[in-house]
Each structure stands twice: as C-alpha cells, then as structure tokens.
Amino acid sequence: GDSVTQMEGPVTLSEEAFLTINCTYTATGYPSLFWYVQYPGEGLQLLLKATKADDKGSNKGFEATYRKETTSFHLEKGSVQVSDSAVYFCALRTNFGNEKLTFGTGTRLTIIP
Amino acid sequence: GAGVSQSPSNKVTEKGKDVELRCDPISGHTALYWYRQSLGQGLEFLIYFQGNSAPDKSGLPSDRFSAERTGGSVSTLTIQRTQQEDSAVYLCASSIIGLAVQTDTQYFGPGTRLTVL
C-alpha cells in the first residue's frame, strides 16, 4: 500500500542554519505530494505541494521538489528562523477521486537562537 | 465560516462511554475527512465524505467508530464504548473537489483532544 517515510526527529538547529528534512514515498500511480506544518498549539496547515514530477513547491522560504526517479520530496530551507519551530509532516495523495492523505510520522524541528 | 471548526476542543471521558465529535467544514466545501493523530500511530485517515456519494470508511479502526454528514455540511464522528487506545487528537479537514488538482487542498480544523480514562 501507499506509505510515506520521513526523517525522524527531533531535529535541532541554530538560527540561520540550512534545513533538510528527508521524505520518500511508495505509491501506485502518480501521487500528489504535500508538506504540512503544525506550529505549537495550532492546527495542521498546508506548507507546500507538488502535483507532478519535477514540480517544485515553495512557500515561506521552504522548497521541495517532486523527484519521481528517487520517489522523494525532501523539504529544504536555506536559513531557518526560530519561528520555524514546528512539527513537519510529509504526505501523499494517490488517485484523484480517492482523496485521503497518507502521512509520514512527522519531524519535530526546534530552532535555537 | 472562515475555517474548519471542531467541537469540543477537549473531551475527557470514562472507558465504556460513548462520545460525539463535531466538525463544521468550510462553507461550500464538498469533501470532508476525519483523521486521527496519536502518539503510537501518527496521523491516520479514518473516513471521507464527498457530496452524496457513499463515504469511504476504509480507515475506521473498528465498528465502534461511525460518522455521518448531515445535509452535506456538518459531520459527527461517534465512538461507542470508548477504550483507552481511542485517546488521540481527532482532526477534521475539508476541501473542494473539482476537475483540477489545484482545488484539492485539504484544510484542517484545530482538532478535538479525546482522553479516555
């Protein structure tokens, strides 16, 4: 079945450091890929998405490129801020019309000043 | 409303009792989803409603779980004879299902934290 494997945390970085959170997937067909973020005390929010191979999703300085050849969708940011501290979830959706999201386990990111 | 709302925000119940969790989706959204977020299982899909179609119940963990969506809007997730392993945050999401994948973003509510003692 469909599955998402993402880098386990927690991850702790200093402010302005480079961030990579790895995400790989297993799915039939051509899934859409997503990164969701959950800030402390808040609900799950869509951070970015990509719907086909080689697409790059970007938002708030974060980027992720849909790599079909490596079945990956790694999240990157060049310079993290304290406000980026949150839990990040990689997710996929397969068949259009069967809309459920399959999530990774989440990666807790803490940025220290 | 402006976003997906859920009630109650917190629910503490005793083992064996029934609970009802409510979700109000974004107005005009035709699709509604329930997920569960727990320490042991991460974020897992429970059930999906789309318009007047039969719901996709493939994620419900047992027959103690059921959900309905009235009038294509508000949804209620019911857990009968609650068990301690049902303790989790129950998340609701809604989306517009259209012909383009760009319209398919799921917007999540703040969740209901259920604690079964």
GROMACS .gro file of C-alpha atoms in nm:
model
  230
    1GLY     CA    1   0.000   0.000   0.000
    2ASP     CA    2   0.086   0.366  -0.002
    3SER     CA    3   0.335   0.486   0.254
    4VAL     CA    4   0.549   0.785   0.343
    5THR     CA    5   0.881   0.765   0.523
    6GLN     CA    6   1.028   1.079   0.664
    7MET     CA    7   1.333   1.163   0.864
    8GLU     CA    8   1.277   1.101   1.228
    9GLY     CA    9   1.336   1.378   1.470
   10PRO     CA   10   1.367   1.564   1.673
   11VAL     CA   11   1.588   1.798   1.476
   12THR     CA   12   1.755   2.090   1.649
   13LEU     CA   13   1.930   2.362   1.453
   14SER     CA   14   2.072   2.703   1.519
   15GLU     CA   15   1.906   3.006   1.366
   16GLU     CA   16   2.016   3.072   1.005
   17ALA     CA   17   2.125   2.711   0.954
   18PHE     CA   18   2.033   2.514   0.641
   19LEU     CA   19   1.748   2.270   0.683
   20THR     CA   20   1.674   1.944   0.507
   21ILE     CA   21   1.401   1.705   0.615
   22ASN     CA   22   1.401   1.392   0.404
   23CYS     CA   23   1.083   1.233   0.274
   24THR     CA   24   1.044   0.932   0.047
   25TYR     CA   25   0.727   0.761  -0.062
   26THR     CA   26   0.581   0.442  -0.201
   27ALA     CA   27   0.266   0.472  -0.407
   28THR     CA   28   0.088   0.335  -0.708
   29GLY     CA   29   0.032   0.570  -0.996
   30TYR     CA   30   0.131   0.933  -0.980
   31PRO     CA   31   0.063   1.083  -0.638
   32SER     CA   32   0.042   1.445  -0.537
   33LEU     CA   33   0.288   1.529  -0.260
   34PHE     CA   34   0.248   1.768   0.031
   35TRP     CA   35   0.426   1.914   0.328
   36TYR     CA   36   0.206   2.015   0.620
   37VAL     CA   37   0.323   2.204   0.927
   38GLN     CA   38   0.186   2.210   1.279
   39TYR     CA   39   0.302   2.506   1.487
   40PRO     CA   40   0.282   2.478   1.865
   41GLY     CA   41  -0.079   2.499   1.979
   42GLU     CA   42  -0.212   2.533   1.626
   43GLY     CA   43  -0.380   2.312   1.369
   44LEU     CA   44  -0.225   2.142   1.069
   45GLN     CA   45  -0.156   2.381   0.781
   46LEU     CA   46  -0.053   2.316   0.425
   47LEU     CA   47   0.300   2.443   0.371
   48LEU     CA   48   0.356   2.349   0.006
   49LYS     CA   49   0.265   2.091  -0.252
   50ALA     CA   50   0.360   1.948  -0.589
   51THR     CA   51   0.130   1.757  -0.817
   52LYS     CA   52   0.359   1.609  -1.081
   53ALA     CA   53   0.717   1.500  -1.134
   54ASP     CA   54   0.982   1.776  -1.132
   55ASP     CA   55   0.738   2.029  -0.988
   56LYS     CA   56   0.880   2.244  -0.712
   57GLY     CA   57   0.654   2.359  -0.431
   58SER     CA   58   0.759   2.664  -0.234
   59ASN     CA   59   0.627   2.880   0.047
   60LYS     CA   60   0.773   3.092   0.329
   61GLY     CA   61   1.126   3.020   0.208
   62PHE     CA   62   1.071   2.643   0.212
   63GLU     CA   63   1.107   2.437  -0.104
   64ALA     CA   64   1.056   2.077  -0.206
   65THR     CA   65   1.098   1.917  -0.548
   66TYR     CA   66   0.897   1.616  -0.662
   67ARG     CA   67   1.157   1.359  -0.770
   68LYS     CA   68   0.993   1.061  -0.934
   69GLU     CA   69   1.319   0.880  -1.006
   70THR     CA   70   1.410   0.873  -0.639
   71THR     CA   71   1.049   0.881  -0.508
   72SER     CA   72   1.142   1.170  -0.284
   73PHE     CA   73   1.008   1.508  -0.177
   74HIS     CA   74   1.270   1.650   0.058
   75LEU     CA   75   1.193   1.975   0.238
   76GLU     CA   76   1.464   2.243   0.239
   77LYS     CA   77   1.513   2.594   0.367
   78GLY     CA   78   1.827   2.795   0.331
   79SER     CA   79   1.815   2.990   0.657
   80VAL     CA   80   1.581   2.884   0.934
   81GLN     CA   81   1.430   3.112   1.194
   82VAL     CA   82   1.310   3.050   1.548
   83SER     CA   83   0.954   3.089   1.418
   84ASP     CA   84   1.003   2.780   1.200
   85SER     CA   85   0.998   2.559   1.509
   86ALA     CA   86   0.713   2.317   1.450
   87VAL     CA   87   0.630   1.961   1.350
   88TYR     CA   88   0.652   1.894   0.977
   89PHE     CA   89   0.456   1.618   0.803
   90CYS     CA   90   0.516   1.483   0.456
   91ALA     CA   91   0.206   1.340   0.289
   92LEU     CA   92   0.082   1.196  -0.038
   93ARG     CA   93  -0.249   1.156  -0.213
   94THR     CA   94  -0.283   0.900  -0.486
   95ASN     CA   95  -0.589   0.853  -0.705
   96PHE     CA   96  -0.779   1.164  -0.787
   97GLY     CA   97  -1.123   1.082  -0.655
   98ASN     CA   98  -0.984   0.887  -0.360
   99GLU     CA   99  -0.876   1.189  -0.169
  100LYS     CA  100  -0.735   1.064   0.156
  101LEU     CA  101  -0.390   1.177   0.263
  102THR     CA  102  -0.126   0.930   0.376
  103PHE     CA  103   0.110   1.096   0.621
  104GLY     CA  104   0.461   1.036   0.742
  105THR     CA  105   0.526   1.019   1.114
  106GLY     CA  106   0.624   1.384   1.144
  107THR     CA  107   0.952   1.555   1.226
  108ARG     CA  108   0.977   1.792   1.519
  109LEU     CA  109   1.203   2.086   1.438
  110THR     CA  110   1.341   2.317   1.704
  111ILE     CA  111   1.539   2.626   1.611
  112ILE     CA  112   1.754   2.781   1.881
  113PRO     CA  113   1.860   3.145   1.869
  114GLY     CA  114  -1.710   3.023   0.841
  115ALA     CA  115  -1.356   3.129   0.778
  116GLY     CA  116  -1.209   2.790   0.855
  117VAL     CA  117  -1.288   2.439   0.967
  118SER     CA  118  -1.418   2.434   1.323
  119GLN     CA  119  -1.441   2.142   1.561
  120SER     CA  120  -1.606   2.091   1.895
  121PRO     CA  121  -1.539   2.025   2.168
  122SER     CA  122  -1.171   2.121   2.173
  123ASN     CA  123  -1.111   1.880   2.459
  124LYS     CA  124  -1.311   1.582   2.578
  125VAL     CA  125  -1.237   1.364   2.878
  126THR     CA  126  -1.449   1.056   2.915
  127GLU     CA  127  -1.456   0.730   3.104
  128LYS     CA  128  -1.387   0.398   2.944
  129GLY     CA  129  -1.704   0.246   2.805
  130LYS     CA  130  -1.886   0.574   2.745
  131ASP     CA  131  -1.994   0.699   2.402
  132VAL     CA  132  -1.863   1.028   2.263
  133GLU     CA  133  -1.961   1.252   1.974
  134LEU     CA  134  -1.719   1.484   1.799
  135ARG     CA  135  -1.842   1.757   1.569
  136CYS     CA  136  -1.692   1.914   1.259
  137ASP     CA  137  -1.810   2.222   1.070
  138PRO     CA  138  -1.633   2.237   0.733
  139ILE     CA  139  -1.557   2.547   0.531
  140SER     CA  140  -1.872   2.668   0.360
  141GLY     CA  141  -1.900   2.534   0.008
  142HIS     CA  142  -1.650   2.254   0.055
  143THR     CA  143  -1.793   1.932  -0.081
  144ALA     CA  144  -1.543   1.691   0.071
  145LEU     CA  145  -1.492   1.620   0.441
  146TYR     CA  146  -1.234   1.397   0.607
  147TRP     CA  147  -1.166   1.266   0.953
  148TYR     CA  148  -0.815   1.176   1.068
  149ARG     CA  149  -0.672   1.067   1.399
  150GLN     CA  150  -0.339   1.178   1.544
  151SER     CA  151  -0.199   0.960   1.816
  152LEU     CA  152   0.144   0.901   1.963
  153GLY     CA  153   0.166   0.542   1.857
  154GLN     CA  154   0.009   0.565   1.512
  155GLY     CA  155   0.091   0.911   1.383
  156LEU     CA  156  -0.168   1.072   1.157
  157GLU     CA  157  -0.409   0.819   1.011
  158PHE     CA  158  -0.710   0.850   0.784
  159LEU     CA  159  -1.047   0.745   0.923
  160ILE     CA  160  -1.330   0.833   0.684
  161TYR     CA  161  -1.404   1.050   0.380
  162PHE     CA  162  -1.730   1.206   0.260
  163GLN     CA  163  -1.774   1.351  -0.088
  164GLY     CA  164  -2.106   1.505  -0.184
  165ASN     CA  165  -2.384   1.248  -0.198
  166SER     CA  166  -2.153   0.955  -0.264
  167ALA     CA  167  -2.119   0.668  -0.019
  168PRO     CA  168  -1.847   0.753   0.232
  169ASP     CA  169  -1.509   0.584   0.222
  170LYS     CA  170  -1.497   0.415   0.563
  171SER     CA  171  -1.183   0.215   0.497
  172GLY     CA  172  -0.983   0.382   0.775
  173LEU     CA  173  -1.223   0.326   1.063
  174PRO     CA  174  -1.039   0.107   1.313
  175SER     CA  175  -1.339  -0.085   1.445
  176ASP     CA  176  -1.718  -0.099   1.430
  177ARG     CA  177  -1.729   0.115   1.743
  178PHE     CA  178  -1.648   0.409   1.516
  179SER     CA  179  -1.906   0.568   1.290
  180ALA     CA  180  -1.959   0.901   1.124
  181GLU     CA  181  -2.232   1.083   0.945
  182ARG     CA  182  -2.259   1.401   0.749
  183THR     CA  183  -2.592   1.577   0.751
  184GLY     CA  184  -2.707   1.798   0.465
  185GLY     CA  185  -2.369   1.782   0.303
  186SER     CA  186  -2.220   2.005   0.571
  187VAL     CA  187  -2.171   1.928   0.940
  188SER     CA  188  -2.026   1.592   1.035
  189THR     CA  189  -2.033   1.396   1.358
  190LEU     CA  190  -1.785   1.124   1.448
  191THR     CA  191  -1.922   0.886   1.710
  192ILE     CA  192  -1.714   0.648   1.914
  193GLN     CA  193  -1.911   0.392   2.112
  194ARG     CA  194  -1.786   0.214   2.423
  195THR     CA  195  -1.464   0.413   2.425
  196GLN     CA  196  -1.137   0.241   2.508
  197GLN     CA  197  -0.814   0.390   2.635
  198GLU     CA  198  -0.648   0.330   2.299
  199ASP     CA  199  -0.903   0.568   2.145
  200SER     CA  200  -0.725   0.857   2.320
  201ALA     CA  201  -0.595   1.082   2.044
  202VAL     CA  202  -0.649   1.410   1.867
  203TYR     CA  203  -0.926   1.377   1.611
  204LEU     CA  204  -0.881   1.608   1.314
  205CYS     CA  205  -1.136   1.711   1.056
  206ALA     CA  206  -1.049   1.855   0.717
  207SER     CA  207  -1.247   1.980   0.421
  208SER     CA  208  -1.175   2.057   0.057
  209ILE     CA  209  -1.334   2.141  -0.273
  210ILE     CA  210  -1.322   1.855  -0.518
  211GLY     CA  211  -1.301   1.992  -0.866
  212LEU     CA  212  -1.164   1.898  -1.201
  213ALA     CA  213  -0.825   2.049  -1.132
  214VAL     CA  214  -0.585   1.921  -0.869
  215GLN     CA  215  -0.520   2.280  -0.769
  216THR     CA  216  -0.854   2.286  -0.593
  217ASP     CA  217  -0.788   1.982  -0.380
  218THR     CA  218  -0.605   2.128  -0.081
  219GLN     CA  219  -0.735   1.991   0.247
  220TYR     CA  220  -0.787   2.249   0.522
  221PHE     CA  221  -0.768   2.116   0.872
  222GLY     CA  222  -0.955   2.213   1.186
  223PRO     CA  223  -0.787   2.258   1.525
  224GLY     CA  224  -0.884   1.910   1.638
  225THR     CA  225  -1.059   1.755   1.935
  226ARG     CA  226  -0.832   1.606   2.200
  227LEU     CA  227  -1.001   1.296   2.338
  228THR     CA  228  -0.881   1.142   2.660
  229VAL     CA  229  -1.031   0.814   2.774
  230LEU     CA  230  -0.965   0.739   3.139
   0.00000   0.00000   0.00000
